[in-house]
Coordinates of C-alpha atoms and ligand atoms in Angstrom, one line a residue:
M625 CA 0.0 0.0 0.0
K626 CA 1.5 3.3 -1.1
T627 CA 0.3 6.7 0.1
K628 CA 1.8 10.2 0.7
I629 CA 3.0 8.9 4.1
T630 CA 4.9 5.9 2.7
E631 CA 6.5 8.3 0.1
L632 CA 7.3 11.1 2.6
F633 CA 8.9 8.8 5.2
G634 CA 10.4 6.1 3.0
I635 CA 8.5 3.3 4.6
K636 CA 6.7 0.2 3.2
Y637 CA 3.3 0.6 5.0
P638 CA 1.6 3.9 6.0
L639 CA 2.0 3.0 9.7
F640 CA 3.5 4.8 12.7
Q641 CA 3.9 3.0 16.0
G642 CA 2.6 5.2 18.8
G643 CA 5.3 6.8 21.0
M644 CA 4.3 5.4 24.4
A645 CA 6.1 6.8 27.5
W646 CA 8.1 4.2 29.4
V647 CA 7.1 1.6 26.8
S648 CA 8.4 2.5 23.3
D649 CA 12.1 1.8 23.5
G650 CA 14.7 1.2 20.8
T651 CA 13.9 -2.5 20.6
L652 CA 10.2 -2.0 19.9
A653 CA 10.8 0.9 17.5
A654 CA 13.4 -1.2 15.5
A655 CA 10.9 -4.2 15.4
V656 CA 8.2 -1.9 13.9
S657 CA 10.6 -0.3 11.4
N658 CA 11.9 -3.7 10.4
G659 CA 8.3 -4.8 9.8
G660 CA 7.8 -1.9 7.3
G661 CA 6.2 0.8 9.5
L662 CA 7.9 3.7 11.3
G663 CA 9.0 2.8 14.8
L664 CA 9.1 5.5 17.4
I665 CA 11.2 5.8 20.6
A666 CA 9.2 7.6 23.2
S667 CA 11.1 10.1 25.4
G668 CA 8.3 10.3 28.0
S669 CA 9.8 11.9 31.1
A670 CA 13.3 10.3 30.5
P671 CA 16.4 12.4 30.4
A672 CA 18.3 12.9 27.2
D673 CA 21.1 10.4 27.9
V674 CA 18.6 7.6 28.3
V675 CA 16.9 8.5 25.0
E676 CA 20.4 8.7 23.4
K677 CA 21.0 5.1 24.4
E678 CA 17.7 4.0 22.9
I679 CA 18.5 5.8 19.6
R680 CA 21.8 3.9 19.5
R681 CA 20.1 0.6 20.3
C682 CA 17.5 1.2 17.6
R683 CA 20.2 2.0 15.0
A684 CA 22.0 -1.2 15.9
L685 CA 18.9 -3.3 15.2
T686 CA 17.6 -1.6 12.0
D687 CA 18.8 0.3 9.0
K688 CA 15.2 1.5 8.3
P689 CA 13.8 4.9 9.1
F690 CA 12.6 5.4 12.7
G691 CA 11.7 8.4 14.9
V692 CA 11.6 9.9 18.4
N693 CA 8.4 11.0 20.1
I694 CA 9.0 14.0 22.4
M695 CA 6.5 14.5 25.3
L696 CA 6.5 18.3 25.5
M697 CA 5.4 18.5 29.1
S698 CA 8.7 16.8 30.2
P699 CA 11.4 19.1 31.7
H700 CA 13.8 17.2 29.4
A701 CA 12.0 18.2 26.2
P702 CA 14.5 21.0 25.3
A703 CA 17.5 18.7 25.7
I704 CA 15.9 16.0 23.7
A705 CA 14.9 18.5 21.0
E706 CA 18.7 19.2 20.6
L707 CA 19.6 15.5 20.8
V708 CA 17.5 14.5 17.8
I709 CA 19.3 17.1 15.7
K710 CA 22.7 16.0 16.9
E711 CA 21.8 12.3 16.3
Q712 CA 20.2 13.2 12.9
V713 CA 17.1 11.3 13.8
P714 CA 15.0 11.3 10.6
V715 CA 11.5 11.9 12.2
V716 CA 10.2 13.6 15.3
T717 CA 6.7 13.3 16.6
T718 CA 5.5 15.5 19.5
G719 CA 2.7 15.1 22.0
A720 CA 1.1 16.9 24.9
G721 CA 1.8 20.4 23.7
N722 CA 2.7 22.9 21.0
P723 CA 6.1 22.2 19.4
G724 CA 6.3 25.7 17.9
K725 CA 9.5 26.8 19.5
Y726 CA 11.5 23.9 18.2
M727 CA 10.2 23.8 14.6
E728 CA 12.6 26.1 13.0
A729 CA 15.7 24.3 14.3
W730 CA 14.3 20.9 13.4
K731 CA 13.4 22.0 9.9
A732 CA 16.8 23.6 9.4
A733 CA 18.4 20.3 10.4
G734 CA 16.3 18.3 7.9
V735 CA 14.3 16.5 10.6
K736 CA 10.8 15.6 9.5
V737 CA 8.3 16.9 12.1
V738 CA 4.9 15.3 12.8
P739 CA 3.0 16.8 15.8
V740 CA 0.3 14.8 17.4
I741 CA -2.7 17.1 17.7
P742 CA -6.2 16.8 19.2
S743 CA -7.9 19.6 17.2
V744 CA -8.2 21.3 13.8
A745 CA -6.9 24.6 15.2
L746 CA -3.7 23.0 16.4
A747 CA -3.3 21.1 13.2
Q748 CA -3.5 24.4 11.3
R749 CA -1.1 26.1 13.6
V750 CA 1.6 23.5 13.2
E751 CA 1.1 23.4 9.4
R752 CA 1.8 27.1 9.3
L753 CA 5.0 26.4 11.3
G754 CA 6.2 23.9 8.8
A755 CA 5.0 20.5 10.0
D756 CA 5.4 17.7 7.4
A757 CA 2.3 15.8 8.5
V758 CA 0.1 15.6 11.6
V759 CA -1.2 12.7 13.7
A760 CA -4.9 13.4 14.4
E761 CA -5.4 11.6 17.7
G762 CA -8.9 10.8 18.9
C763 CA -9.9 10.3 22.5
E764 CA -10.2 6.5 22.1
S765 CA -6.4 6.5 22.5
G766 CA -4.6 5.5 25.6
G767 CA -2.6 8.0 27.7
H768 CA -3.1 11.8 27.6
I769 CA -6.0 12.6 25.3
G770 CA -8.0 15.4 23.8
E771 CA -11.8 15.7 23.5
A772 CA -12.7 14.7 20.0
T773 CA -13.2 11.2 18.7
T774 CA -11.2 9.8 15.8
M775 CA -14.3 9.4 13.7
S776 CA -15.1 13.2 14.0
L777 CA -11.6 14.5 14.2
V778 CA -9.9 12.9 11.2
P779 CA -12.2 14.2 8.4
Q780 CA -12.2 17.7 9.9
V781 CA -8.4 17.8 10.2
A782 CA -8.1 16.3 6.7
D783 CA -10.3 19.2 5.4
G784 CA -8.5 21.8 7.4
V785 CA -4.9 21.2 6.4
N786 CA -3.0 20.5 3.2
I787 CA -0.3 18.3 4.7
P788 CA -1.0 14.5 5.0
V789 CA -2.9 13.3 8.0
I790 CA -2.2 10.1 10.1
A791 CA -5.2 8.9 12.1
A792 CA -4.8 7.6 15.6
G793 CA -7.1 6.4 18.4
G794 CA -9.3 3.3 18.3
I795 CA -7.4 1.5 15.4
G796 CA -6.5 -2.1 16.1
D797 CA -7.0 -4.1 12.9
G798 CA -7.3 -3.9 9.2
R799 CA -10.9 -2.7 9.4
G800 CA -9.7 0.3 11.4
I801 CA -7.0 1.1 8.9
A802 CA -9.5 0.9 5.9
A803 CA -11.9 3.2 7.9
A804 CA -9.2 5.7 8.6
L805 CA -8.3 5.9 4.9
M806 CA -12.0 6.5 4.1
L807 CA -12.1 9.3 6.6
G808 CA -9.3 11.1 4.7
A809 CA -6.2 9.9 6.5
Q810 CA -3.2 8.8 4.5
G811 CA -1.7 6.8 7.3
V812 CA -2.4 5.4 10.7
Q813 CA -0.7 5.3 14.1
L814 CA -1.3 2.4 16.5
G815 CA -0.1 2.2 20.1
T816 CA -2.2 -0.3 22.0
R817 CA -1.8 -3.0 19.3
F818 CA 1.9 -2.9 19.8
L819 CA 1.6 -3.1 23.6
A820 CA 0.6 -6.7 23.0
S821 CA 3.7 -7.5 20.8
T822 CA 6.5 -9.9 21.5
E823 CA 9.1 -7.1 21.3
C824 CA 7.3 -4.7 23.6
P825 CA 9.3 -4.4 26.8
V826 CA 6.5 -4.0 29.4
H827 CA 5.9 -6.4 32.3
P828 CA 3.9 -9.5 31.3
N829 CA 1.0 -8.4 33.5
Y830 CA 0.6 -5.2 31.3
K831 CA 0.2 -7.4 28.2
Q832 CA -2.2 -9.6 30.0
M833 CA -4.3 -6.6 31.2
V834 CA -4.6 -5.6 27.5
L835 CA -5.5 -9.1 26.4
D836 CA -8.1 -9.4 29.2
A837 CA -9.7 -6.0 28.6
K838 CA -13.2 -5.7 27.3
D839 CA -14.6 -2.8 25.3
T840 CA -15.7 -0.8 28.4
D841 CA -12.6 -1.6 30.5
T842 CA -10.7 1.7 30.1
A843 CA -11.5 4.9 32.1
V844 CA -10.5 8.5 31.8
T845 CA -9.2 10.3 34.9
G846 CA -7.7 13.7 35.4
R847 CA -10.2 15.8 33.4
A848 CA -10.7 18.2 36.4
A849 CA -7.0 18.7 36.7
G850 CA -6.8 19.5 33.0
R851 CA -4.8 16.4 32.1
P852 CA -7.2 13.6 31.0
V853 CA -5.5 10.2 30.8
R854 CA -7.1 7.0 29.6
A855 CA -6.0 3.7 31.3
I856 CA -7.3 0.3 32.0
R857 CA -9.7 0.4 35.0
N858 CA -8.2 -0.8 38.3
R859 CA -7.9 0.3 41.9
L860 CA -5.8 3.3 40.9
T861 CA -8.3 4.7 38.3
R862 CA -11.1 4.2 40.9
R863 CA -9.0 6.1 43.5
L864 CA -8.1 8.9 41.0
S865 CA -11.8 9.2 40.0
D866 CA -12.9 9.4 43.7
L867 CA -10.3 12.0 44.4
E868 CA -11.5 14.0 41.4
K869 CA -15.1 13.9 42.7
S870 CA -14.0 15.1 46.1
G871 CA -12.5 18.2 44.5
A872 CA -8.9 17.5 45.2
S873 CA -6.3 20.0 43.9
P874 CA -4.4 19.2 40.7
D875 CA -1.2 18.9 42.9
E876 CA -2.8 16.2 45.1
F877 CA -4.0 14.4 41.9
E878 CA -0.6 14.7 40.3
E879 CA 1.0 13.2 43.4
L880 CA -1.1 10.1 43.2
A881 CA -0.6 9.7 39.4
L882 CA 3.1 10.3 39.7
G883 CA 5.2 7.1 39.2
S884 CA 2.1 5.0 38.5
L885 CA 3.1 4.4 34.8
R886 CA 6.4 3.1 36.0
R887 CA 4.6 0.8 38.5
A888 CA 2.6 -0.6 35.5
V889 CA 5.4 -1.0 33.0
Q890 CA 8.2 -2.2 35.3
D891 CA 6.5 -3.8 38.3
G892 CA 3.3 -5.0 36.7
D893 CA 1.4 -3.8 39.7
R894 CA -2.2 -4.6 38.6
E895 CA -3.9 -2.5 41.2
E896 CA -1.7 0.6 41.7
G897 CA -0.1 0.9 38.2
S898 CA -1.4 3.2 35.4
F899 CA -2.0 0.7 32.5
M900 CA -2.4 3.3 29.8
A901 CA -4.2 1.8 26.8
G902 CA -6.8 2.7 24.3
Q903 CA -10.4 1.6 24.0
I904 CA -9.4 -0.8 21.2
A905 CA -7.7 -3.0 23.9
G906 CA -11.0 -5.0 23.9
L907 CA -10.3 -6.2 20.3
I908 CA -6.8 -7.5 21.0
R909 CA -6.5 -11.2 21.7
E910 CA -3.0 -12.3 21.0
V911 CA 0.6 -11.3 21.6
K912 CA 2.6 -11.6 18.4
P913 CA 5.8 -10.3 16.8
C914 CA 5.5 -6.8 15.4
G915 CA 6.3 -8.0 11.8
E916 CA 3.4 -10.5 12.0
I917 CA 1.0 -7.9 13.4
I918 CA 1.9 -5.5 10.5
Q919 CA 1.5 -8.2 7.8
E920 CA -1.9 -9.1 9.3
L921 CA -3.1 -5.5 9.6
F922 CA -2.3 -4.6 6.0
G923 CA -3.4 -8.0 4.6
E924 CA -6.8 -7.3 6.1
A925 CA -7.0 -3.7 5.1
E926 CA -5.9 -4.2 1.5
D927 CA -8.4 -7.1 1.1
L928 CA -11.2 -5.0 2.5
L929 CA -10.4 -2.0 0.3
Q930 CA -10.1 -4.1 -2.8
H931 CA -13.2 -6.3 -2.2
I932 CA -15.5 -4.1 -0.2
E933 CA -18.6 -5.2 -2.2
Q934 CA -18.1 -9.0 -1.5
R935 CA -16.7 -8.6 2.0
R936 CA -19.5 -6.3 3.3
G937 CA -22.4 -7.3 1.0
V938 CA -22.5 -3.8 -0.4
T939 CA -23.9 -3.3 -3.9
I940 CA -23.0 0.0 -5.5
G941 CA -25.0 1.2 -8.5
Ligands
LIG651 O1 0.9 12.8 24.4 C1 0.0 12.0 24.1 N1 -0.2 10.9 25.0 C2 0.5 10.7 26.1 S1 1.7 11.6 26.7 C3 1.8 10.6 28.0 S2 3.0 10.8 29.3 C4 2.0 11.3 30.6 N2 2.1 10.6 31.7 C5 1.4 11.0 32.8 C6 0.5 12.0 32.7 C7 0.3 12.7 31.6 C8 1.1 12.3 30.5 C9 0.9 9.6 28.0 N3 0.2 9.7 26.9 N4 -0.7 12.0 23.0 C10 -0.7 13.1 22.1 C11 -1.5 14.2 22.5 N5 -1.2 15.5 22.5 N6 -2.7 14.1 23.1 C12 -3.2 15.4 23.3 C13 -2.2 16.2 22.9 C14 -2.1 17.7 22.9 C15 -2.7 18.4 23.9 C16 -2.6 19.8 23.9 C17 -1.3 18.3 22.0 C18 -1.2 19.6 22.0 C19 -1.8 20.4 22.9 O2 -1.6 21.7 22.8 C20 -2.0 22.6 23.8 C21 -1.3 23.9 23.5 O3 -0.3 24.1 24.1 O4 -1.8 24.6 22.6

């Protein structure tokens, strides 16, 4: 499958792997890049030297293009913004903020920039600043989210900008990919699907939580504190939600949330960890190698798009 995204980034399939804080390391990114997508190392809240090691690890495992996702709320974001230039990382995606102040330097260094955005207004702002593409991320996604759903956001962003759009949020199989293309996207970004991959470095309990999740098993907490986060329901999400109802301050809230992602990823603490995952977790049944996941995703999407009449019993004309 060729689109503007495969052309622009020199990849086989129009697929980005979501940059998941504490999760997306050099090994996962290389596995996705070797499978024909664009693997992304997530900086999360890690310092620049840790990210540098992951870049080196990724380069040792693949000669294909890859990228770094920079979480803009991190105090280390400015140092990582410089690091990607020094390391000549081909692609940067950004999340949780406006990347405006870094754009000029990245563009001058030849880094391709793809901000993750939750609204049309932000998509248009980053297009004016020189973004090469945008990831339009709906609130079905795991982690830090915006308000709009993928179904409503993607066509509005596609109409609002001239650069290519990558759809994210709620996509877990070939049907989701075909649907995203129909909505006007030229590529897709999947995070949750790659949580349940062989190469994903999270604790086995995290993968099992994704496999066990049903459609309604994620919850959003932190709306009142202005930082909504979607994760699999457990004691922590219930406590956060109670705290929110009791009118706790953003600081109190932050204190409870702090460190909880690490507790999920490293310790596999089923009750007190923050198991960030998207609503599509309910669809995911099996842990597989990234290469197989990607083959399966695009086999299904291509078959559906080529044979929609037979596959869905649609008669046109
Ligand atoms: O960034 C994400 N998802 C994330 S980041 C993350 S790390 C974290 N850990 C604990 C608490 C909070 C975060 C986990 N998941 N997705 C991309 C995304 N970006 N979603 C929403 C946005 C966004 C929000 C506001 C992008 C830009 C923005 O701009 C506001 C402004 O400054 O104009």
